[in-house]
């Protein structure tokens, strides 16, 4: 379970006095606890739900980092970038754009999609297959590109 792993990592980071890693780990732990207590949540999260929590955290950090970068707030940008690095360490390896293209082409051939009108059908299948391995924005761009 991810939570047990995070707890061990927090102890290690505390002993090593690694404040950067500790901050990122605590953010992950807080998000997991929040997901467990949400309406309809259960005491345990599935691996898929854990990955979704981590992806959400990573997306938030990326967006915040971009905003801070454009506002020339290097201090805040650095904090977000450090936390993002810790969070990405717990995510499955992300596929490259070329690997996403191969998977999406396979999905298109299986669904029989021929035009942009079939995008919803392809996106549903592609998102299911690439869940946790690629972000939705990249998948969407590739699907649009291949169907147009």
XYZ file of N, CA, C and O in Angstrom:
592
model
N 0.843 -1.184 0.000
C 0.000 0.000 0.000
C 0.885 1.244 0.000
O 1.919 1.297 0.661
N 0.418 2.236 -0.713
C 1.155 3.482 -0.841
C 1.297 4.195 0.498
O 2.367 4.715 0.820
N 0.241 4.187 1.295
C 0.289 4.917 2.560
C 1.380 4.362 3.489
O 2.097 5.124 4.124
N 1.508 3.050 3.560
C 2.546 2.451 4.391
C 3.932 2.845 3.891
O 4.824 3.156 4.682
N 4.084 2.842 2.582
C 5.348 3.236 1.962
C 5.667 4.700 2.282
O 6.799 5.042 2.621
N 4.662 5.561 2.196
C 4.837 6.982 2.484
C 5.229 7.182 3.937
O 6.127 7.973 4.246
N 4.574 6.464 4.849
C 4.907 6.573 6.277
C 6.374 6.222 6.538
O 7.058 6.904 7.295
N 6.853 5.150 5.899
C 8.253 4.753 6.055
C 9.180 5.830 5.504
O 10.210 6.157 6.104
N 8.812 6.359 4.340
C 9.634 7.400 3.703
C 9.674 8.666 4.558
O 10.704 9.337 4.634
N 8.557 8.995 5.199
C 8.506 10.176 6.072
C 9.484 9.994 7.238
O 10.239 10.917 7.571
N 9.473 8.809 7.838
C 10.395 8.544 8.950
C 11.842 8.674 8.493
O 12.675 9.276 9.180
N 12.139 8.116 7.323
C 13.495 8.198 6.788
C 13.895 9.641 6.522
O 15.001 10.058 6.861
N 12.995 10.410 5.942
C 13.283 11.817 5.639
C 13.461 12.630 6.925
O 14.306 13.529 6.981
N 12.680 12.317 7.947
C 12.815 13.020 9.224
C 14.183 12.730 9.859
O 14.852 13.641 10.348
N 14.578 11.468 9.846
C 15.875 11.097 10.414
C 17.029 11.735 9.635
O 18.041 12.116 10.222
N 16.851 11.852 8.320
C 17.888 12.439 7.473
C 17.817 13.969 7.459
O 18.650 14.618 6.839
N 16.799 14.517 8.104
C 16.558 15.964 8.128
C 16.450 16.538 6.709
O 16.953 17.610 6.409
N 15.795 15.766 5.841
C 15.578 16.164 4.443
C 14.229 16.880 4.358
O 13.197 16.265 4.075
N 14.231 18.182 4.604
C 12.988 18.950 4.669
C 12.255 19.026 3.333
O 11.032 19.059 3.303
N 13.003 19.049 2.235
C 12.376 19.122 0.910
C 11.548 17.864 0.662
O 10.369 17.940 0.308
N 12.159 16.713 0.848
C 11.447 15.430 0.631
C 10.310 15.271 1.625
O 9.223 14.821 1.265
N 10.546 15.684 2.863
C 9.532 15.579 3.907
C 8.284 16.380 3.546
O 7.160 15.911 3.720
N 8.482 17.577 3.008
C 7.351 18.426 2.615
C 6.511 17.741 1.529
O 5.293 17.710 1.597
N 7.185 17.166 0.524
C 6.469 16.468 -0.545
C 5.741 15.233 -0.051
O 4.597 14.968 -0.433
N 6.382 14.481 0.820
C 5.772 13.268 1.374
C 4.558 13.598 2.228
O 3.534 12.902 2.177
N 4.657 14.658 2.999
C 3.513 15.054 3.826
C 2.337 15.508 2.959
O 1.182 15.264 3.320
N 2.631 16.139 1.841
C 1.555 16.543 0.921
C 0.839 15.308 0.372
O -0.393 15.276 0.284
N 1.612 14.280 0.035
C 1.020 13.037 -0.472
C 0.164 12.381 0.608
O -0.972 11.968 0.347
N 0.702 12.306 1.818
C -0.032 11.670 2.914
C -1.345 12.406 3.185
O -2.394 11.780 3.374
N -1.296 13.736 3.187
C -2.504 14.527 3.427
C -3.542 14.277 2.335
O -4.741 14.131 2.627
N -3.100 14.198 1.085
C -4.035 13.958 -0.021
C -4.666 12.569 0.075
O -5.850 12.396 -0.209
N -3.885 11.583 0.487
C -4.415 10.223 0.642
C -5.451 10.185 1.764
O -6.530 9.605 1.617
N -5.126 10.804 2.889
C -6.078 10.834 4.006
C -7.361 11.557 3.611
O -8.464 11.134 3.970
N -7.221 12.630 2.861
C -8.389 13.373 2.394
C -9.240 12.517 1.459
O -10.470 12.498 1.564
N -8.590 11.778 0.565
C -9.319 10.908 -0.364
C -10.078 9.809 0.387
O -11.178 9.428 -0.011
N -9.492 9.329 1.473
C -10.155 8.278 2.255
C -11.383 8.803 2.992
O -12.325 8.058 3.235
N -11.373 10.067 3.368
C -12.484 10.619 4.147
C -13.525 11.331 3.302
O -14.529 11.783 3.831
N -13.293 11.431 2.001
C -14.271 12.077 1.120
C -15.569 11.283 1.120
O -15.591 10.090 1.405
N -16.623 11.976 0.738
C -17.933 11.327 0.650
C -17.839 10.154 -0.329
O -17.377 10.301 -1.450
N -18.286 9.023 0.110
C -18.243 7.832 -0.731
C -16.894 7.126 -0.687
O -16.707 6.114 -1.322
N -15.939 7.670 0.056
C -14.631 7.053 0.166
C -14.669 5.862 1.100
O -15.582 5.698 1.895
N -13.644 5.030 1.012
C -13.574 3.881 1.907
C -12.286 3.962 2.721
O -11.457 4.833 2.502
N -12.148 3.045 3.660
C -10.963 3.033 4.521
C -9.683 2.752 3.738
O -8.612 3.194 4.115
N -9.817 1.988 2.678
C -8.646 1.675 1.861
C -8.866 2.183 0.442
O -9.986 2.167 -0.073
N -7.795 2.626 -0.169
C -7.856 3.086 -1.552
C -7.294 2.003 -2.458
O -6.317 1.342 -2.106
N -7.887 1.865 -3.627
C -7.334 0.931 -4.603
C -6.067 1.550 -5.176
O -5.828 2.749 -5.046
N -5.276 0.739 -5.817
C -4.039 1.245 -6.427
C -4.365 2.297 -7.480
O -3.670 3.305 -7.604
N -5.444 2.083 -8.215
C -5.873 3.034 -9.233
C -6.244 4.380 -8.596
O -5.883 5.435 -9.112
N -6.945 4.336 -7.474
C -7.332 5.566 -6.782
C -6.101 6.286 -6.240
O -6.032 7.522 -6.274
N -5.134 5.535 -5.760
C -3.893 6.147 -5.269
C -3.163 6.865 -6.396
O -2.661 7.980 -6.216
N -3.110 6.227 -7.554
C -2.445 6.846 -8.709
C -3.168 8.121 -9.116
O -2.540 9.131 -9.433
N -4.495 8.096 -9.087
C -5.270 9.299 -9.419
C -4.967 10.441 -8.449
O -4.850 11.596 -8.856
N -4.833 10.127 -7.166
C -4.495 11.142 -6.162
C -3.122 11.732 -6.472
O -2.946 12.959 -6.468
N -2.166 10.869 -6.771
C -0.815 11.338 -7.088
C -0.794 12.177 -8.367
O -0.101 13.197 -8.441
N -1.573 11.764 -9.368
C -1.633 12.524 -10.612
C -2.222 13.907 -10.378
O -1.759 14.894 -10.945
N -3.254 13.965 -9.542
C -3.880 15.250 -9.229
C -2.873 16.179 -8.544
O -2.768 17.364 -8.874
N -2.133 15.635 -7.595
C -1.111 16.426 -6.900
C -0.044 16.911 -7.873
O 0.373 18.074 -7.818
N 0.400 16.023 -8.757
C 1.437 16.392 -9.717
C 0.931 17.489 -10.657
O 1.649 18.451 -10.942
N -0.312 17.357 -11.104
C -0.887 18.362 -11.997
C -0.977 19.720 -11.293
O -0.644 20.754 -11.871
N -1.406 19.722 -10.038
C -1.488 20.966 -9.269
C -0.119 21.621 -9.154
O 0.015 22.830 -9.327
N 0.904 20.812 -8.865
C 2.253 21.363 -8.705
C 2.769 21.934 -10.019
O 3.393 22.987 -10.040
N 2.508 21.236 -11.131
C 2.957 21.723 -12.443
C 2.309 23.060 -12.774
O 2.973 23.991 -13.227
N 0.991 23.132 -12.572
C 0.270 24.370 -12.885
C 0.747 25.521 -12.005
O 0.977 26.631 -12.493
N 0.928 25.268 -10.718
C 1.401 26.300 -9.803
C 2.810 26.745 -10.181
O 3.117 27.941 -10.177
N 3.663 25.793 -10.522
C 5.037 26.118 -10.902
C 5.060 27.018 -12.142
O 5.827 27.978 -12.201
N 4.203 26.709 -13.110
C 4.133 27.534 -14.330
C 3.711 28.962 -13.994
O 4.279 29.923 -14.510
N 2.720 29.086 -13.141
C 2.237 30.412 -12.745
C 3.342 31.187 -12.042
O 3.593 32.356 -12.348
N 4.015 30.542 -11.102
C 5.088 31.216 -10.362
C 6.234 31.601 -11.292
O 6.858 32.647 -11.119
N 6.510 30.764 -12.276
C 7.590 31.049 -13.232
C 7.260 32.302 -14.040
O 8.117 33.161 -14.229
N 6.001 32.410 -14.508
C 5.612 33.577 -15.304
C 5.578 34.852 -14.466
O 5.745 35.944 -14.997
N 5.367 34.707 -13.146
C 5.316 35.878 -12.261
C 6.678 36.186 -11.645
O 6.779 37.030 -10.756
N 7.714 35.489 -12.120
C 9.076 35.682 -11.622
C 9.188 35.469 -10.121
O 9.900 36.193 -9.432
N 8.470 34.488 -9.595
C 8.560 34.136 -8.175
C 9.381 32.860 -8.072
O 8.853 31.770 -7.870
N 10.676 33.000 -8.238
C 11.579 31.854 -8.255
C 11.535 31.058 -6.946
O 11.639 29.841 -6.952
N 11.349 31.744 -5.821
C 11.303 31.065 -4.527
C 10.128 30.090 -4.453
O 10.275 28.938 -4.040
N 8.951 30.550 -4.871
C 7.762 29.688 -4.846
C 7.828 28.618 -5.938
O 7.394 27.479 -5.737
N 8.390 28.978 -7.090
C 8.559 28.020 -8.182
C 9.425 26.846 -7.708
O 9.112 25.684 -7.973
N 10.501 27.150 -6.992
C 11.426 26.134 -6.516
C 10.727 25.143 -5.580
O 10.916 23.934 -5.680
N 9.889 25.656 -4.696
C 9.154 24.794 -3.758
C 8.244 23.832 -4.512
O 8.222 22.627 -4.240
N 7.500 24.356 -5.475
C 6.587 23.509 -6.255
C 7.356 22.462 -7.056
O 6.947 21.302 -7.137
N 8.476 22.867 -7.643
C 9.271 21.941 -8.455
C 9.841 20.813 -7.590
O 9.872 19.648 -8.014
N 10.277 21.162 -6.376
C 10.818 20.137 -5.477
C 9.740 19.148 -5.058
O 9.968 17.931 -5.046
N 8.551 19.646 -4.724
C 7.456 18.750 -4.338
C 7.033 17.877 -5.511
O 6.727 16.697 -5.343
N 7.006 18.464 -6.701
C 6.635 17.710 -7.900
C 7.594 16.542 -8.115
O 7.166 15.429 -8.434
N 8.865 16.773 -7.899
C 9.864 15.724 -8.076
C 9.608 14.556 -7.114
O 9.702 13.390 -7.497
N 9.263 14.876 -5.870
C 8.978 13.834 -4.875
C 7.732 13.053 -5.285
O 7.716 11.817 -5.261
N 6.691 13.769 -5.687
C 5.424 13.124 -6.076
C 5.629 12.220 -7.283
O 5.139 11.089 -7.321
N 6.370 12.706 -8.282
C 6.587 11.905 -9.486
C 7.381 10.634 -9.203
O 7.293 9.667 -9.949
N 8.126 10.626 -8.111
C 8.863 9.431 -7.732
C 7.958 8.263 -7.359
O 8.372 7.111 -7.402
N 6.702 8.556 -7.014
C 5.747 7.512 -6.629
C 4.780 7.166 -7.763
O 4.006 6.227 -7.636
N 4.828 7.915 -8.854
C 3.962 7.644 -10.000
C 4.616 6.617 -10.922
O 5.848 6.555 -10.994
N 3.804 5.842 -11.632
C 4.393 4.925 -12.618
C 5.100 5.738 -13.708
O 4.783 6.899 -13.933
N 6.053 5.114 -14.367
C 6.793 5.786 -15.430
C 5.818 6.284 -16.497
O 4.962 5.547 -16.961
N 5.956 7.554 -16.838
C 5.095 8.143 -17.851
C 5.599 7.756 -19.245
O 6.802 7.745 -19.496
N 4.662 7.454 -20.132
C 5.018 7.086 -21.493
C 5.420 8.321 -22.289
O 4.905 9.421 -22.056
N 6.311 8.120 -23.253
C 6.694 9.220 -24.137
C 5.558 9.464 -25.130
O 4.648 8.640 -25.281
N 5.619 10.589 -25.816
C 4.582 10.924 -26.804
C 4.507 9.841 -27.891
O 3.424 9.488 -28.343
N 5.658 9.324 -28.302
C 5.693 8.296 -29.350
C 4.994 7.011 -28.878
O 4.275 6.380 -29.644
N 5.212 6.660 -27.618
C 4.566 5.464 -27.072
C 3.050 5.666 -26.961
O 2.270 4.746 -27.219
N 2.633 6.882 -26.620
C 1.204 7.200 -26.553
C 0.586 7.096 -27.944
O -0.514 6.562 -28.105
N 1.300 7.581 -28.955
C 0.807 7.514 -30.338
C 0.562 6.065 -30.741
O -0.477 5.743 -31.337
N 1.477 5.169 -30.407
C 1.332 3.747 -30.755
C 0.076 3.163 -30.107
O -0.718 2.479 -30.769
N -0.132 3.452 -28.821
C -1.297 2.918 -28.110
C -2.590 3.488 -28.696
O -3.557 2.760 -28.916
N -2.594 4.798 -28.963
C -3.804 5.445 -29.502
C -4.114 4.909 -30.895
O -5.288 4.687 -31.230
N -3.102 4.662 -31.720
C -3.339 4.082 -33.048
C -3.989 2.705 -32.921
O -4.900 2.369 -33.687
N -3.552 1.937 -31.956
C -4.141 0.619 -31.712
C -5.603 0.766 -31.291
O -6.477 0.031 -31.773
N -5.886 1.726 -30.411
C -7.256 1.968 -29.950
C -8.137 2.401 -31.128
O -9.273 1.936 -31.266
N -7.609 3.264 -31.978
C -8.371 3.736 -33.144
C -8.714 2.563 -34.061
O -9.844 2.454 -34.543
N -7.751 1.681 -34.292
C -8.022 0.535 -35.177
C -9.044 -0.414 -34.551
O -9.894 -0.967 -35.252
N -8.991 -0.599 -33.219
C -9.948 -1.486 -32.549
C -11.358 -0.909 -32.529
O -12.330 -1.648 -32.633
N -11.464 0.415 -32.357
C -12.794 1.027 -32.279
C -13.370 1.333 -33.651
O -14.555 1.624 -33.761
N -12.540 1.306 -34.674
C -13.021 1.600 -36.028
C -13.279 3.080 -36.251
O -14.044 3.453 -37.139
N -12.655 3.930 -35.465
C -12.846 5.374 -35.591
C -12.214 5.870 -36.890
O -11.155 5.405 -37.292
N -12.918 6.813 -37.530
C -12.414 7.327 -38.800
C -12.294 8.842 -38.839
O -11.574 9.377 -39.671
N -13.021 9.540 -37.975
C -12.978 11.000 -38.015
C -13.024 11.575 -36.601
O -13.162 10.847 -35.621
N -12.941 12.889 -36.523
C -12.969 13.585 -35.237
C -14.300 13.347 -34.522
O -14.378 13.421 -33.302
N -15.341 13.000 -35.271
C -16.647 12.706 -34.661
C -16.580 11.523 -33.704
O -17.373 11.415 -32.778
N -15.627 10.635 -33.943
C -15.468 9.447 -33.112
C -14.515 9.675 -31.929
O -14.130 8.733 -31.249
N -14.149 10.920 -31.695
C -13.148 11.230 -30.674
C -13.563 10.748 -29.277
O -12.741 10.232 -28.533
N -14.820 10.913 -28.927
C -15.290 10.494 -27.608
C -15.090 9.013 -27.366
O -14.662 8.596 -26.287
N -15.399 8.224 -28.380
C -15.244 6.772 -28.289
C -13.766 6.411 -28.089
O -13.433 5.590 -27.237
N -12.899 7.053 -28.856
C -11.468 6.769 -28.778
C -10.894 7.255 -27.448
O -10.112 6.560 -26.805
N -11.299 8.452 -27.017
C -10.781 9.018 -25.761
C -11.133 8.128 -24.570
O -10.304 7.909 -23.691
N -12.347 7.618 -24.548
C -12.759 6.747 -23.447
C -11.881 5.516 -23.342
O -11.380 5.173 -22.267
N -11.679 4.865 -24.474
C -10.860 3.646 -24.485
C -9.387 3.962 -24.211
O -8.714 3.241 -23.468
N -8.891 5.053 -24.788
C -7.485 5.427 -24.609
C -7.203 5.823 -23.165
O -6.177 5.444 -22.598
N -8.114 6.592 -22.572
C -7.924 6.994 -21.173
C -7.903 5.780 -20.252
O -7.133 5.727 -19.306
N -8.764 4.807 -20.539
C -8.818 3.604 -19.715
C -7.507 2.831 -19.835
O -6.948 2.372 -18.844
N -7.000 2.727 -21.055
C -5.792 1.946 -21.298
C -4.525 2.652 -20.799
O -3.590 2.005 -20.346
N -4.511 3.980 -20.885
C -3.311 4.740 -20.519
C -3.398 5.371 -19.135
O -2.568 6.197 -18.782
N -4.393 4.980 -18.366
C -4.591 5.552 -17.036
C -3.327 5.415 -16.188
O -2.813 4.322 -15.999
N -2.819 6.546 -15.707
C -1.628 6.557 -14.877
C -0.318 6.548 -15.644
O 0.732 6.773 -15.093
N -0.397 6.292 -16.950
C 0.821 6.204 -17.747
C 1.051 7.439 -18.607
O 2.151 7.656 -19.092
N -0.009 8.227 -18.815
C 0.111 9.460 -19.600
C -0.969 10.416 -19.130
O -2.032 9.987 -18.673
N -0.695 11.705 -19.248
C -1.704 12.674 -18.811
C -2.760 12.870 -19.891
O -2.524 12.647 -21.077
N -3.939 13.286 -19.462
C -5.088 13.429 -20.356
C -4.862 14.419 -21.475
O -5.362 14.246 -22.584
N -4.112 15.471 -21.191
C -3.845 16.498 -22.209
C -3.071 15.905 -23.385
O -3.415 16.131 -24.545
N -2.052 15.128 -23.095
C -1.251 14.501 -24.144
C -2.099 13.513 -24.938
O -2.034 13.492 -26.174
N -2.892 12.721 -24.237
C -3.752 11.745 -24.916
C -4.714 12.465 -25.858
O -4.873 12.080 -27.020
N -5.331 13.524 -25.372
C -6.279 14.290 -26.174
C -5.619 14.867 -27.423
O -6.166 14.803 -28.522
N -4.434 15.442 -27.257
C -3.713 16.016 -28.399
C -3.399 14.960 -29.444
O -3.572 15.187 -30.643
N -2.952 13.794 -29.000
C -2.599 12.715 -29.919
C -3.844 12.209 -30.653
O -3.817 11.989 -31.865
N -4.946 12.037 -29.932
C -6.186 11.558 -30.563
C -6.652 12.552 -31.630
O -6.990 12.151 -32.743
N -6.665 13.840 -31.290
C -7.073 14.866 -32.262
C -6.179 14.814 -33.492
O -6.652 14.878 -34.631
N -4.895 14.712 -33.251
C -3.916 14.705 -34.337
C -4.131 13.503 -35.267
O -4.102 13.638 -36.495
N -4.369 12.335 -34.690
C -4.505 11.126 -35.499
C -5.874 11.022 -36.185
O -5.969 10.372 -37.225
N -6.894 11.643 -35.620
C -8.223 11.550 -36.223
C -8.500 12.654 -37.244
O -9.464 12.572 -37.992
N -7.676 13.675 -37.286
C -7.949 14.766 -38.246
C -7.182 14.589 -39.536
O -6.458 13.710 -39.752
